[in-house]
Amino acid sequence: DVLPCVKILVIGNGSVGKSSMIRRFCKGAYNENYKKTIGVEYLEKEVEIDGYGDVRLMLWDTAGQEEFDEITREYYKDTDAVVLAFSTDDRPSFETVKSWCSKIKTICADVSMVLVQNKIDLIQQAAVSSQEAEALARDLRMRLFRVSVKESLNVEEVFTYLAQKQLEK
Ligand code: GDP
Ligand code: MG
């Protein structure tokens, strides 16, 4: 078949919820147990986008700490859009966002990127203020989504937003 296809990478530090987000969106499932991602995996989901019809999203997941080897090259190739995620209760994951962003910009030209603050359900243990998150998004000219993969809050919005952006290109 000839469905339009959008390749989306999910990046960010380890344990911010990248794998959980992809699993939640593609399979509607959530698991408390942390299983470290080894290498690269992807899942697909077809969605209907207003005005465009059905689209196939390919969501690429990876371990965050890998080097630029053959696997990573394959991973970044032909990327259309990027989800850059950090976690509400993890200060270092927030502080690494800028370097993730510049890394992506040197490898993938012309991708749409969004900033995701995951684990918003842990707002009581927040290590990042909402002003800081907003300021960073503004700095990097990215739209900010506040998400809880655990509570299934705002996950679909992230991916349909990126799909829409890609189709409008
Ligand atoms: P990854 O290393 O970025 O792929 O992170 P994982 O998806 O493996 O998630 C790391 C841990 O965070 C797991 O124990 C998840 O259950 C948990 N987690 C993921 N999303 C959320 C969320 O929205 N809220 C909370 N409280 N925990 C989450
Ligand atoms: Mg993972």
XYZ file of C-alpha atoms and ligand atoms in Angstrom:
198
model
C 0.000 0.000 0.000
C 1.006 3.611 -0.340
C 0.260 5.204 2.993
C 2.366 8.253 3.669
C 4.997 7.348 6.224
C 6.453 9.584 8.925
C 9.609 8.571 10.766
C 9.780 9.971 14.280
C 12.680 9.580 16.695
C 12.231 9.715 20.443
C 15.396 10.903 22.162
C 16.502 12.089 25.579
C 18.340 10.732 28.607
C 17.841 7.213 29.904
C 14.697 6.491 31.960
C 12.785 9.658 31.042
C 10.073 7.423 29.556
C 10.923 7.143 25.847
C 10.153 3.445 25.500
C 7.058 3.798 27.666
C 5.779 6.638 25.492
C 6.144 4.655 22.299
C 4.547 1.574 23.842
C 1.689 3.652 25.251
C 0.974 5.267 21.903
C 1.321 2.180 19.721
C -0.042 -0.511 22.025
C -2.041 1.317 24.667
C 0.041 -0.412 27.338
C 2.074 0.788 30.296
C 4.504 -1.067 32.547
C 6.003 0.168 35.821
C 9.028 -2.060 35.497
C 12.055 -0.410 34.005
C 13.679 -2.412 31.260
C 16.658 -0.669 29.759
C 16.485 -0.386 25.988
C 19.317 -2.176 24.240
C 20.175 -0.904 20.775
C 17.398 0.362 18.543
C 13.784 -0.719 18.201
C 10.763 0.700 16.486
C 7.005 0.339 16.559
C 4.428 1.484 14.010
C 0.966 2.896 14.287
C -1.513 4.117 11.714
C -3.400 7.264 12.585
C -5.937 9.412 10.808
C -4.910 13.031 10.430
C -7.553 15.656 9.714
C -7.502 16.670 6.086
C -4.932 14.039 5.092
C -6.429 10.651 5.913
C -4.444 7.674 7.167
C -0.752 8.016 7.881
C 1.744 5.458 9.115
C 3.947 6.636 11.969
C 7.198 4.808 12.577
C 8.400 5.516 16.097
C 12.069 4.834 16.707
C 13.278 4.137 20.162
C 16.830 3.810 21.374
C 19.086 3.754 24.356
C 20.090 7.358 24.998
C 23.728 6.899 25.745
C 25.020 5.263 22.602
C 27.890 6.343 20.398
C 27.779 7.232 16.726
C 28.263 3.764 15.316
C 26.614 2.070 12.345
C 23.442 1.461 14.312
C 23.020 5.100 15.193
C 23.606 6.211 11.637
C 20.821 3.937 10.475
C 18.684 5.236 13.288
C 19.003 8.897 12.298
C 18.674 8.333 8.548
C 15.563 9.793 6.865
C 14.153 11.190 10.068
C 11.150 13.480 9.640
C 10.504 14.535 13.216
C 11.952 14.280 16.705
C 10.477 14.076 20.195
C 13.022 15.369 22.704
C 11.996 14.176 26.146
C 13.023 14.959 29.699
C 11.468 13.994 32.992
C 9.786 16.208 35.592
C 11.664 14.599 38.498
C 15.069 14.375 36.802
C 17.085 17.595 36.694
C 20.015 16.234 34.650
C 17.605 15.047 31.956
C 16.395 18.660 31.624
C 19.906 20.081 31.583
C 20.919 17.758 28.755
C 18.120 18.918 26.434
C 20.213 21.607 24.743
C 22.994 19.220 23.819
C 20.483 16.677 22.482
C 19.002 19.450 20.399
C 22.299 20.539 18.852
C 23.288 16.934 18.233
C 20.097 16.347 16.280
C 20.479 19.564 14.317
C 23.949 18.588 13.138
C 22.772 15.179 11.912
C 19.232 15.706 10.676
C 18.604 18.830 8.640
C 15.114 20.276 8.619
C 13.301 18.106 11.164
C 10.336 19.218 13.235
C 11.103 18.888 16.924
C 8.987 19.102 20.046
C 9.983 19.229 23.686
C 8.221 16.771 25.983
C 8.167 17.077 29.743
C 7.168 13.581 30.812
C 6.063 12.272 34.236
C 3.950 15.334 34.906
C 2.124 13.105 37.426
C 5.251 13.546 39.588
C 4.779 17.318 39.746
C 5.037 17.173 43.563
C 8.638 15.977 43.170
C 9.419 18.380 40.328
C 13.087 19.154 39.761
C 12.202 21.653 37.016
C 9.848 24.615 37.346
C 7.216 25.281 34.705
C 8.842 28.652 33.968
C 12.168 26.962 33.296
C 10.565 24.441 30.961
C 8.716 27.183 29.089
C 11.844 29.326 28.834
C 13.830 26.456 27.376
C 11.131 25.658 24.818
C 11.063 29.315 23.814
C 14.874 29.424 23.531
C 14.965 26.372 21.336
C 11.838 27.425 19.411
C 10.073 24.183 20.163
C 6.543 23.540 21.196
C 6.339 22.171 24.766
C 4.016 19.286 25.659
C 3.466 18.287 29.278
C 2.859 14.574 29.294
C 2.185 11.704 31.637
C 2.714 8.423 29.891
C 1.620 6.707 33.096
C -1.735 8.500 33.174
C -2.048 8.574 29.401
C -2.094 12.349 29.310
C -1.171 14.219 26.107
C 0.695 11.327 24.479
C -1.381 11.156 21.282
C -1.263 14.931 20.966
C 2.528 14.870 20.634
C 2.578 12.377 17.790
C -0.401 13.703 15.867
C 1.054 17.218 16.099
C 4.327 16.029 14.533
C 2.522 13.998 11.862
C 0.441 17.035 10.938
C 3.558 19.240 10.732
C 5.234 16.752 8.419
C 2.225 16.457 6.121
C 2.017 20.236 5.859
C 5.642 20.478 4.643
P 13.552 5.248 28.706
O 14.860 4.803 29.270
O 13.572 6.720 28.368
O 13.085 4.412 27.570
O 12.472 5.133 29.886
P 11.364 3.982 30.136
O 10.247 4.131 29.169
O 12.022 2.676 30.209
O 10.798 4.437 31.564
C 11.619 4.538 32.692
C 10.787 4.375 33.951
O 9.925 5.500 34.108
C 9.890 3.135 33.932
O 9.894 2.551 35.228
C 8.523 3.685 33.619
O 7.494 2.906 34.171
C 8.582 5.064 34.265
N 7.700 6.053 33.614
C 7.544 6.280 32.289
N 6.635 7.245 32.059
C 6.203 7.663 33.271
C 5.253 8.649 33.702
O 4.601 9.362 32.930
N 5.104 8.802 35.068
C 5.789 8.044 35.963
N 5.554 8.273 37.269
N 6.675 7.095 35.594
C 6.885 6.905 34.260
Mg 14.127 2.829 26.652
